[in-house]
Amino acid sequence: MWSIWLNTLGIQEAIAYCYNHWEIALTMMFGSIIAGGTSIGGGAVAFPVFTKLLNVSPHDAKVFSLAIQSVGMSAASVAIWVTRIRVEWRTIIWASIGGAFGIWIGLAFFSHFFPPDMIKMSFTMMIASLPFSLIMSGKKRQYYLQVNNWSFIERVIFFFTGLLGGIMSSLVGNGIDILTFSVMVLLFRISEKVATPTSVVLMAINAVIGFTLQVFFIKDFTDPALSYWLAAVPVVVIGAPLGAMFCSLLRRQTIVNILIGLILIELLTSLLIITLRVTIISVSLIIFILFYLLNYWMYYTDIYAIKYLKIGTVK
């Protein structure tokens, strides 16, 4: 990637992009590590820094997020494959099919329909409903390495999870990763050590599709977003794979704790940067309650109990 980047731009111009947008590259140094090592994506770092500190418009921040993840998450996916980190490939396939439809629907019909602050707060409330279920899920039950009972129902579940996640990714730059992670961990009881790299590979595929649509069909890849992207490319192709490999060394409970911390940061920064109008508060509460009830149901249901799944020994 460095060779392509340097040969395409030329050494002087490539260095100029990094120099002129050093704050973007620095932000994505941390954001890419988080993106490669967790299911929440680098948006937990990038979006609040871009919009609050660097005065980047929410639209450009969203476009940039899809664009840079198409590179960084792809690099992380290569690292996951080369180092043989375990993933659930069937989940990736079916959620990717749903995600492709979802991100196209979102970019074509929804991206200009809802106000950016409402979209961002809705996403925040969606993932803010997750920590309690994650804390509870670490107790009193075993975890598994794969879904062995793979029938039509499981395909439908992951297809529609990908569809909803793809729509969310088209609106805020990520979403399919955390949604699929939640379904795998809470409903199918897959270990976070498998669900996390699975969500990273899935987000890479979704980001590549979204970025392609953004550039060639929607034609909404603005010059500022392009400049930010060119400055961040050489950073994320290193940071995201490092994050993926670092995550593979952690215990599953440590991964949960990191994820909960990132969700709390996402919640806090959203409350600080978004003006809480009555409409936003009302919609956010509805989103929070709906997803909290869904997560609660997935945690307590016995549909995918031990008799359906192969027990794993992931610490």
PDB file of C-alpha atoms in Angstrom, residues 12-277:
ATOM      1  CA  GLN A  12       6.822  15.152  -2.470  1.00  0.00           C
ATOM      2  CA  GLU A  13       3.034  15.300  -2.838  1.00  0.00           C
ATOM      3  CA  ALA A  14       2.529  12.296  -0.542  1.00  0.00           C
ATOM      4  CA  ILE A  15       4.626  13.915   2.179  1.00  0.00           C
ATOM      5  CA  ALA A  16       2.768  17.209   1.619  1.00  0.00           C
ATOM      6  CA  TYR A  17      -0.593  15.530   2.327  1.00  0.00           C
ATOM      7  CA  CYS A  18       0.719  14.122   5.596  1.00  0.00           C
ATOM      8  CA  TYR A  19       2.286  17.458   6.568  1.00  0.00           C
ATOM      9  CA  ASN A  20      -0.807  19.534   5.734  1.00  0.00           C
ATOM     10  CA  HIS A  21      -3.161  17.133   7.508  1.00  0.00           C
ATOM     11  CA  TRP A  22      -0.924  15.776  10.252  1.00  0.00           C
ATOM     12  CA  GLU A  23      -3.780  15.994  12.790  1.00  0.00           C
ATOM     13  CA  ILE A  24      -5.842  13.627  10.625  1.00  0.00           C
ATOM     14  CA  ALA A  25      -2.975  11.134  10.416  1.00  0.00           C
ATOM     15  CA  LEU A  26      -2.362  11.380  14.171  1.00  0.00           C
ATOM     16  CA  THR A  27      -6.047  10.813  14.956  1.00  0.00           C
ATOM     17  CA  MET A  28      -6.206   7.795  12.691  1.00  0.00           C
ATOM     18  CA  MET A  29      -3.066   6.331  14.245  1.00  0.00           C
ATOM     19  CA  PHE A  30      -5.187   5.638  17.326  1.00  0.00           C
ATOM     20  CA  GLY A  31      -8.455   5.200  15.440  1.00  0.00           C
ATOM     21  CA  SER A  32      -7.045   2.488  13.183  1.00  0.00           C
ATOM     22  CA  ILE A  33      -5.733   0.449  16.115  1.00  0.00           C
ATOM     23  CA  ILE A  34      -9.191   0.570  17.693  1.00  0.00           C
ATOM     24  CA  ALA A  35     -10.832  -0.247  14.350  1.00  0.00           C
ATOM     25  CA  GLY A  36      -8.643  -3.300  13.797  1.00  0.00           C
ATOM     26  CA  GLY A  37      -8.885  -4.562  17.364  1.00  0.00           C
ATOM     27  CA  THR A  38     -12.538  -3.984  18.310  1.00  0.00           C
ATOM     28  CA  SER A  39     -16.002  -4.286  16.815  1.00  0.00           C
ATOM     29  CA  ILE A  40     -16.918  -0.642  17.397  1.00  0.00           C
ATOM     30  CA  GLY A  41     -14.704   0.766  14.654  1.00  0.00           C
ATOM     31  CA  GLY A  42     -12.381   3.735  14.625  1.00  0.00           C
ATOM     32  CA  GLY A  43     -15.336   6.130  14.586  1.00  0.00           C
ATOM     33  CA  ALA A  44     -15.323   6.147  18.388  1.00  0.00           C
ATOM     34  CA  VAL A  45     -12.102   8.184  18.120  1.00  0.00           C
ATOM     35  CA  ALA A  46     -12.331   9.773  14.675  1.00  0.00           C
ATOM     36  CA  PHE A  47     -15.846  11.222  14.576  1.00  0.00           C
ATOM     37  CA  PRO A  48     -15.757  13.311  17.782  1.00  0.00           C
ATOM     38  CA  VAL A  49     -12.210  14.522  17.063  1.00  0.00           C
ATOM     39  CA  PHE A  50     -13.044  15.389  13.454  1.00  0.00           C
ATOM     40  CA  THR A  51     -16.291  17.214  14.180  1.00  0.00           C
ATOM     41  CA  LYS A  52     -15.471  18.824  17.530  1.00  0.00           C
ATOM     42  CA  LEU A  53     -11.749  19.624  17.368  1.00  0.00           C
ATOM     43  CA  LEU A  54     -10.938  19.745  13.642  1.00  0.00           C
ATOM     44  CA  ASN A  55     -14.211  21.345  12.465  1.00  0.00           C
ATOM     45  CA  VAL A  56     -14.842  18.695   9.813  1.00  0.00           C
ATOM     46  CA  SER A  57     -18.481  18.499   8.699  1.00  0.00           C
ATOM     47  CA  PRO A  58     -20.406  15.396   9.825  1.00  0.00           C
ATOM     48  CA  HIS A  59     -20.963  14.474   6.174  1.00  0.00           C
ATOM     49  CA  ASP A  60     -17.261  14.587   5.309  1.00  0.00           C
ATOM     50  CA  ALA A  61     -16.465  12.693   8.518  1.00  0.00           C
ATOM     51  CA  LYS A  62     -18.881   9.928   7.503  1.00  0.00           C
ATOM     52  CA  VAL A  63     -17.575   9.736   3.926  1.00  0.00           C
ATOM     53  CA  PHE A  64     -13.993   9.691   5.178  1.00  0.00           C
ATOM     54  CA  SER A  65     -14.831   6.924   7.658  1.00  0.00           C
ATOM     55  CA  LEU A  66     -16.096   4.597   4.922  1.00  0.00           C
ATOM     56  CA  ALA A  67     -13.177   5.483   2.656  1.00  0.00           C
ATOM     57  CA  ILE A  68     -10.433   4.953   5.218  1.00  0.00           C
ATOM     58  CA  GLN A  69     -11.951   1.745   6.588  1.00  0.00           C
ATOM     59  CA  SER A  70     -11.928   0.282   3.086  1.00  0.00           C
ATOM     60  CA  VAL A  71      -8.130   0.465   3.366  1.00  0.00           C
ATOM     61  CA  GLY A  72      -7.456   0.014   7.082  1.00  0.00           C
ATOM     62  CA  MET A  73      -9.975  -2.752   7.764  1.00  0.00           C
ATOM     63  CA  SER A  74      -8.889  -4.549   4.593  1.00  0.00           C
ATOM     64  CA  ALA A  75      -5.293  -4.453   5.849  1.00  0.00           C
ATOM     65  CA  ALA A  76      -6.500  -5.789   9.217  1.00  0.00           C
ATOM     66  CA  SER A  77      -8.421  -8.560   7.413  1.00  0.00           C
ATOM     67  CA  VAL A  78      -5.257  -9.601   5.578  1.00  0.00           C
ATOM     68  CA  ALA A  79      -3.433  -9.742   8.924  1.00  0.00           C
ATOM     69  CA  ILE A  80      -6.270 -11.840  10.399  1.00  0.00           C
ATOM     70  CA  TRP A  81      -6.066 -14.269   7.475  1.00  0.00           C
ATOM     71  CA  VAL A  82      -2.260 -14.493   7.424  1.00  0.00           C
ATOM     72  CA  THR A  83      -1.970 -15.061  11.174  1.00  0.00           C
ATOM     73  CA  ARG A  84      -4.867 -17.562  11.104  1.00  0.00           C
ATOM     74  CA  ILE A  85      -6.986 -15.753  13.669  1.00  0.00           C
ATOM     75  CA  ARG A  86     -10.268 -17.610  13.885  1.00  0.00           C
ATOM     76  CA  VAL A  87     -13.394 -16.066  12.331  1.00  0.00           C
ATOM     77  CA  GLU A  88     -16.921 -17.256  11.462  1.00  0.00           C
ATOM     78  CA  TRP A  89     -16.812 -17.254   7.657  1.00  0.00           C
ATOM     79  CA  ARG A  90     -20.457 -18.215   7.143  1.00  0.00           C
ATOM     80  CA  THR A  91     -21.517 -15.237   9.210  1.00  0.00           C
ATOM     81  CA  ILE A  92     -19.266 -13.015   7.109  1.00  0.00           C
ATOM     82  CA  ILE A  93     -20.761 -14.316   3.858  1.00  0.00           C
ATOM     83  CA  TRP A  94     -24.436 -13.897   4.765  1.00  0.00           C
ATOM     84  CA  ALA A  95     -24.056 -10.657   6.688  1.00  0.00           C
ATOM     85  CA  SER A  96     -21.996  -9.250   3.786  1.00  0.00           C
ATOM     86  CA  ILE A  97     -24.792 -10.066   1.327  1.00  0.00           C
ATOM     87  CA  GLY A  98     -27.290  -8.240   3.548  1.00  0.00           C
ATOM     88  CA  GLY A  99     -24.788  -5.453   4.159  1.00  0.00           C
ATOM     89  CA  ALA A 100     -24.301  -4.855   0.428  1.00  0.00           C
ATOM     90  CA  PHE A 101     -28.023  -4.283  -0.017  1.00  0.00           C
ATOM     91  CA  GLY A 102     -28.175  -2.221   3.181  1.00  0.00           C
ATOM     92  CA  ILE A 103     -25.360   0.183   2.355  1.00  0.00           C
ATOM     93  CA  TRP A 104     -26.759   0.738  -1.147  1.00  0.00           C
ATOM     94  CA  ILE A 105     -30.233   1.461   0.256  1.00  0.00           C
ATOM     95  CA  GLY A 106     -28.783   3.798   2.865  1.00  0.00           C
ATOM     96  CA  LEU A 107     -26.584   5.760   0.457  1.00  0.00           C
ATOM     97  CA  ALA A 108     -29.254   5.988  -2.239  1.00  0.00           C
ATOM     98  CA  PHE A 109     -32.310   6.816  -0.138  1.00  0.00           C
ATOM     99  CA  PHE A 110     -31.569   7.591   3.530  1.00  0.00           C
ATOM    100  CA  SER A 111     -28.253   9.462   3.684  1.00  0.00           C
ATOM    101  CA  HIS A 112     -29.759  12.877   2.857  1.00  0.00           C
ATOM    102  CA  PHE A 113     -33.132  12.271   4.484  1.00  0.00           C
ATOM    103  CA  PHE A 114     -32.256  12.400   8.197  1.00  0.00           C
ATOM    104  CA  PRO A 115     -30.352  15.214   9.990  1.00  0.00           C
ATOM    105  CA  PRO A 116     -26.725  14.206  10.753  1.00  0.00           C
ATOM    106  CA  ASP A 117     -27.029  14.957  14.479  1.00  0.00           C
ATOM    107  CA  MET A 118     -30.092  12.714  14.787  1.00  0.00           C
ATOM    108  CA  ILE A 119     -28.344   9.913  12.893  1.00  0.00           C
ATOM    109  CA  LYS A 120     -25.238  10.147  15.064  1.00  0.00           C
ATOM    110  CA  MET A 121     -27.198  10.211  18.331  1.00  0.00           C
ATOM    111  CA  SER A 122     -29.344   7.276  17.212  1.00  0.00           C
ATOM    112  CA  PHE A 123     -26.203   5.234  16.515  1.00  0.00           C
ATOM    113  CA  THR A 124     -24.786   6.209  19.906  1.00  0.00           C
ATOM    114  CA  MET A 125     -27.966   5.131  21.695  1.00  0.00           C
ATOM    115  CA  MET A 126     -27.985   1.865  19.769  1.00  0.00           C
ATOM    116  CA  ILE A 127     -24.526   0.866  20.997  1.00  0.00           C
ATOM    117  CA  ALA A 128     -25.102   2.432  24.447  1.00  0.00           C
ATOM    118  CA  SER A 129     -27.780  -0.211  24.990  1.00  0.00           C
ATOM    119  CA  LEU A 130     -25.128  -2.937  24.749  1.00  0.00           C
ATOM    120  CA  PRO A 131     -22.803  -2.656  27.827  1.00  0.00           C
ATOM    121  CA  PHE A 132     -25.242  -4.049  30.409  1.00  0.00           C
ATOM    122  CA  SER A 133     -25.883  -7.146  28.280  1.00  0.00           C
ATOM    123  CA  LEU A 134     -22.143  -7.587  27.698  1.00  0.00           C
ATOM    124  CA  ILE A 135     -21.447  -7.385  31.419  1.00  0.00           C
ATOM    125  CA  MET A 136     -24.156  -9.944  32.159  1.00  0.00           C
ATOM    126  CA  SER A 137     -23.081 -12.214  29.293  1.00  0.00           C
ATOM    127  CA  GLY A 138     -19.705 -12.747  30.937  1.00  0.00           C
ATOM    128  CA  LYS A 139     -21.381 -14.627  33.768  1.00  0.00           C
ATOM    129  CA  LYS A 140     -23.043 -17.997  34.165  1.00  0.00           C
ATOM    130  CA  ARG A 141     -22.719 -19.356  30.656  1.00  0.00           C
ATOM    131  CA  GLN A 142     -20.189 -20.892  28.300  1.00  0.00           C
ATOM    132  CA  TYR A 143     -18.972 -19.526  25.002  1.00  0.00           C
ATOM    133  CA  TYR A 144     -18.526 -21.198  21.649  1.00  0.00           C
ATOM    134  CA  LEU A 145     -16.311 -20.985  18.605  1.00  0.00           C
ATOM    135  CA  GLN A 146     -18.845 -21.350  15.797  1.00  0.00           C
ATOM    136  CA  VAL A 147     -22.489 -21.796  14.930  1.00  0.00           C
ATOM    137  CA  ASN A 148     -22.879 -25.476  14.116  1.00  0.00           C
ATOM    138  CA  ASN A 149     -26.624 -25.461  13.530  1.00  0.00           C
ATOM    139  CA  TRP A 150     -26.435 -23.541  10.248  1.00  0.00           C
ATOM    140  CA  SER A 151     -29.882 -23.643   8.628  1.00  0.00           C
ATOM    141  CA  PHE A 152     -32.170 -21.286   6.713  1.00  0.00           C
ATOM    142  CA  ILE A 153     -33.074 -19.438   9.935  1.00  0.00           C
ATOM    143  CA  GLU A 154     -29.462 -18.592  10.758  1.00  0.00           C
ATOM    144  CA  ARG A 155     -28.884 -17.349   7.209  1.00  0.00           C
ATOM    145  CA  VAL A 156     -31.935 -15.084   7.477  1.00  0.00           C
ATOM    146  CA  ILE A 157     -30.841 -13.743  10.873  1.00  0.00           C
ATOM    147  CA  PHE A 158     -27.401 -12.736   9.648  1.00  0.00           C
ATOM    148  CA  PHE A 159     -28.729 -11.434   6.328  1.00  0.00           C
ATOM    149  CA  PHE A 160     -31.092  -9.010   8.077  1.00  0.00           C
ATOM    150  CA  THR A 161     -28.430  -8.145  10.658  1.00  0.00           C
ATOM    151  CA  GLY A 162     -26.161  -7.210   7.755  1.00  0.00           C
ATOM    152  CA  LEU A 163     -28.980  -5.319   6.037  1.00  0.00           C
ATOM    153  CA  LEU A 164     -29.634  -3.128   9.096  1.00  0.00           C
ATOM    154  CA  GLY A 165     -25.911  -2.764   9.749  1.00  0.00           C
ATOM    155  CA  GLY A 166     -25.263  -1.766   6.147  1.00  0.00           C
ATOM    156  CA  ILE A 167     -27.892   0.968   6.350  1.00  0.00           C
ATOM    157  CA  MET A 168     -26.310   2.226   9.576  1.00  0.00           C
ATOM    158  CA  SER A 169     -22.823   2.150   8.008  1.00  0.00           C
ATOM    159  CA  SER A 170     -24.074   4.264   5.107  1.00  0.00           C
ATOM    160  CA  LEU A 171     -25.302   6.897   7.559  1.00  0.00           C
ATOM    161  CA  VAL A 172     -22.462   7.150  10.120  1.00  0.00           C
ATOM    162  CA  GLY A 173     -19.547   5.274   8.546  1.00  0.00           C
ATOM    163  CA  ASN A 174     -19.783   2.093  10.620  1.00  0.00           C
ATOM    164  CA  GLY A 175     -22.418  -0.069  12.279  1.00  0.00           C
ATOM    165  CA  ILE A 176     -22.509  -3.473  10.609  1.00  0.00           C
ATOM    166  CA  ASP A 177     -19.558  -4.558  12.751  1.00  0.00           C
ATOM    167  CA  ILE A 178     -21.070  -3.780  16.163  1.00  0.00           C
ATOM    168  CA  LEU A 179     -24.530  -5.108  15.194  1.00  0.00           C
ATOM    169  CA  THR A 180     -23.153  -8.427  13.972  1.00  0.00           C
ATOM    170  CA  PHE A 181     -20.885  -8.649  17.008  1.00  0.00           C
ATOM    171  CA  SER A 182     -23.903  -8.183  19.307  1.00  0.00           C
ATOM    172  CA  VAL A 183     -25.928 -10.916  17.586  1.00  0.00           C
ATOM    173  CA  MET A 184     -22.996 -13.343  17.616  1.00  0.00           C
ATOM    174  CA  VAL A 185     -22.141 -12.791  21.283  1.00  0.00           C
ATOM    175  CA  LEU A 186     -25.578 -12.376  22.843  1.00  0.00           C
ATOM    176  CA  LEU A 187     -27.791 -14.623  20.702  1.00  0.00           C
ATOM    177  CA  PHE A 188     -25.384 -17.254  19.350  1.00  0.00           C
ATOM    178  CA  ARG A 189     -23.008 -17.050  22.341  1.00  0.00           C
ATOM    179  CA  ILE A 190     -19.872 -16.931  20.246  1.00  0.00           C
ATOM    180  CA  SER A 191     -16.710 -15.914  22.090  1.00  0.00           C
ATOM    181  CA  GLU A 192     -15.652 -12.292  21.693  1.00  0.00           C
ATOM    182  CA  LYS A 193     -12.268 -13.577  20.502  1.00  0.00           C
ATOM    183  CA  VAL A 194     -14.036 -14.992  17.427  1.00  0.00           C
ATOM    184  CA  ALA A 195     -16.787 -12.379  17.076  1.00  0.00           C
ATOM    185  CA  THR A 196     -14.364  -9.425  17.086  1.00  0.00           C
ATOM    186  CA  PRO A 197     -12.152 -10.438  14.118  1.00  0.00           C
ATOM    187  CA  THR A 198     -15.283 -11.636  12.312  1.00  0.00           C
ATOM    188  CA  SER A 199     -16.786  -8.159  12.669  1.00  0.00           C
ATOM    189  CA  VAL A 200     -13.532  -6.567  11.443  1.00  0.00           C
ATOM    190  CA  VAL A 201     -13.508  -8.628   8.227  1.00  0.00           C
ATOM    191  CA  LEU A 202     -17.219  -7.924   7.754  1.00  0.00           C
ATOM    192  CA  MET A 203     -16.716  -4.166   8.165  1.00  0.00           C
ATOM    193  CA  ALA A 204     -13.852  -4.269   5.655  1.00  0.00           C
ATOM    194  CA  ILE A 205     -16.090  -5.834   3.001  1.00  0.00           C
ATOM    195  CA  ASN A 206     -18.936  -3.410   3.755  1.00  0.00           C
ATOM    196  CA  ALA A 207     -16.589  -0.407   3.674  1.00  0.00           C
ATOM    197  CA  VAL A 208     -15.137  -1.421   0.290  1.00  0.00           C
ATOM    198  CA  ILE A 209     -18.657  -1.749  -1.145  1.00  0.00           C
ATOM    199  CA  GLY A 210     -19.735   1.560   0.400  1.00  0.00           C
ATOM    200  CA  PHE A 211     -16.616   3.384  -0.773  1.00  0.00           C
ATOM    201  CA  THR A 212     -17.070   2.052  -4.323  1.00  0.00           C
ATOM    202  CA  LEU A 213     -20.688   3.217  -4.372  1.00  0.00           C
ATOM    203  CA  GLN A 214     -19.685   6.570  -2.887  1.00  0.00           C
ATOM    204  CA  VAL A 215     -17.044   7.244  -5.552  1.00  0.00           C
ATOM    205  CA  PHE A 216     -18.508   5.766  -8.748  1.00  0.00           C
ATOM    206  CA  PHE A 217     -22.283   5.911  -8.303  1.00  0.00           C
ATOM    207  CA  ILE A 218     -23.235   8.443  -5.618  1.00  0.00           C
ATOM    208  CA  LYS A 219     -20.204  10.575  -6.619  1.00  0.00           C
ATOM    209  CA  ASP A 220     -20.066  12.199  -3.214  1.00  0.00           C
ATOM    210  CA  PHE A 221     -16.386  11.786  -2.348  1.00  0.00           C
ATOM    211  CA  THR A 222     -15.557  15.440  -1.684  1.00  0.00           C
ATOM    212  CA  ASP A 223     -12.123  17.040  -2.113  1.00  0.00           C
ATOM    213  CA  PRO A 224     -11.644  17.574   1.672  1.00  0.00           C
ATOM    214  CA  ALA A 225     -12.489  13.925   2.370  1.00  0.00           C
ATOM    215  CA  LEU A 226     -10.070  12.870  -0.394  1.00  0.00           C
ATOM    216  CA  SER A 227      -7.270  14.944   1.153  1.00  0.00           C
ATOM    217  CA  TYR A 228      -7.899  13.488   4.607  1.00  0.00           C
ATOM    218  CA  TRP A 229      -7.971   9.990   3.121  1.00  0.00           C
ATOM    219  CA  LEU A 230      -4.653  10.378   1.319  1.00  0.00           C
ATOM    220  CA  ALA A 231      -3.042  11.671   4.523  1.00  0.00           C
ATOM    221  CA  ALA A 232      -4.337   8.762   6.623  1.00  0.00           C
ATOM    222  CA  VAL A 233      -3.764   5.816   4.250  1.00  0.00           C
ATOM    223  CA  PRO A 234      -0.108   5.162   5.204  1.00  0.00           C
ATOM    224  CA  VAL A 235      -1.023   5.209   8.900  1.00  0.00           C
ATOM    225  CA  VAL A 236      -4.069   2.929   8.921  1.00  0.00           C
ATOM    226  CA  VAL A 237      -2.433   0.144   6.897  1.00  0.00           C
ATOM    227  CA  ILE A 238      -0.089  -0.278   9.861  1.00  0.00           C
ATOM    228  CA  GLY A 239      -2.386   0.581  12.785  1.00  0.00           C
ATOM    229  CA  ALA A 240      -5.369  -1.613  11.877  1.00  0.00           C
ATOM    230  CA  PRO A 241      -3.378  -4.871  11.453  1.00  0.00           C
ATOM    231  CA  LEU A 242      -1.536  -4.148  14.707  1.00  0.00           C
ATOM    232  CA  GLY A 243      -4.888  -3.699  16.451  1.00  0.00           C
ATOM    233  CA  ALA A 244      -6.187  -6.998  15.055  1.00  0.00           C
ATOM    234  CA  MET A 245      -3.102  -8.937  16.147  1.00  0.00           C
ATOM    235  CA  PHE A 246      -3.033  -7.259  19.562  1.00  0.00           C
ATOM    236  CA  CYS A 247      -6.698  -8.145  20.136  1.00  0.00           C
ATOM    237  CA  SER A 248      -5.982 -11.813  19.372  1.00  0.00           C
ATOM    238  CA  LEU A 249      -3.604 -11.913  22.360  1.00  0.00           C
ATOM    239  CA  LEU A 250      -6.169 -10.617  24.872  1.00  0.00           C
ATOM    240  CA  ARG A 251      -8.519 -12.595  27.062  1.00  0.00           C
ATOM    241  CA  ARG A 252     -12.184 -12.372  26.059  1.00  0.00           C
ATOM    242  CA  GLN A 253     -13.147 -10.490  29.243  1.00  0.00           C
ATOM    243  CA  THR A 254     -10.437  -7.911  28.519  1.00  0.00           C
ATOM    244  CA  ILE A 255     -11.932  -7.409  25.039  1.00  0.00           C
ATOM    245  CA  VAL A 256     -15.346  -6.861  26.653  1.00  0.00           C
ATOM    246  CA  ASN A 257     -13.933  -4.311  29.093  1.00  0.00           C
ATOM    247  CA  ILE A 258     -12.211  -2.370  26.290  1.00  0.00           C
ATOM    248  CA  LEU A 259     -15.380  -2.383  24.221  1.00  0.00           C
ATOM    249  CA  ILE A 260     -17.482  -1.105  27.124  1.00  0.00           C
ATOM    250  CA  GLY A 261     -14.967   1.682  27.730  1.00  0.00           C
ATOM    251  CA  LEU A 262     -15.107   2.724  24.071  1.00  0.00           C
ATOM    252  CA  ILE A 263     -18.903   2.733  24.126  1.00  0.00           C
ATOM    253  CA  LEU A 264     -18.875   5.010  27.171  1.00  0.00           C
ATOM    254  CA  ILE A 265     -16.452   7.350  25.368  1.00  0.00           C
ATOM    255  CA  GLU A 266     -18.753   7.345  22.341  1.00  0.00           C
ATOM    256  CA  LEU A 267     -21.726   8.208  24.556  1.00  0.00           C
ATOM    257  CA  LEU A 268     -19.903  10.986  26.415  1.00  0.00           C
ATOM    258  CA  THR A 269     -18.514  12.631  23.275  1.00  0.00           C
ATOM    259  CA  SER A 270     -21.883  12.481  21.520  1.00  0.00           C
ATOM    260  CA  LEU A 271     -23.558  14.190  24.470  1.00  0.00           C
ATOM    261  CA  LEU A 272     -20.879  16.907  24.321  1.00  0.00           C
ATOM    262  CA  ILE A 273     -20.884  17.583  20.561  1.00  0.00           C
ATOM    263  CA  ILE A 274     -24.579  17.179  19.709  1.00  0.00           C
ATOM    264  CA  THR A 275     -27.209  19.798  20.545  1.00  0.00           C
ATOM    265  CA  LEU A 276     -29.945  17.847  22.310  1.00  0.00           C
ATOM    266  CA  ARG A 277     -33.194  19.118  20.833  1.00  0.00           C
TER     267      ARG A 277
END
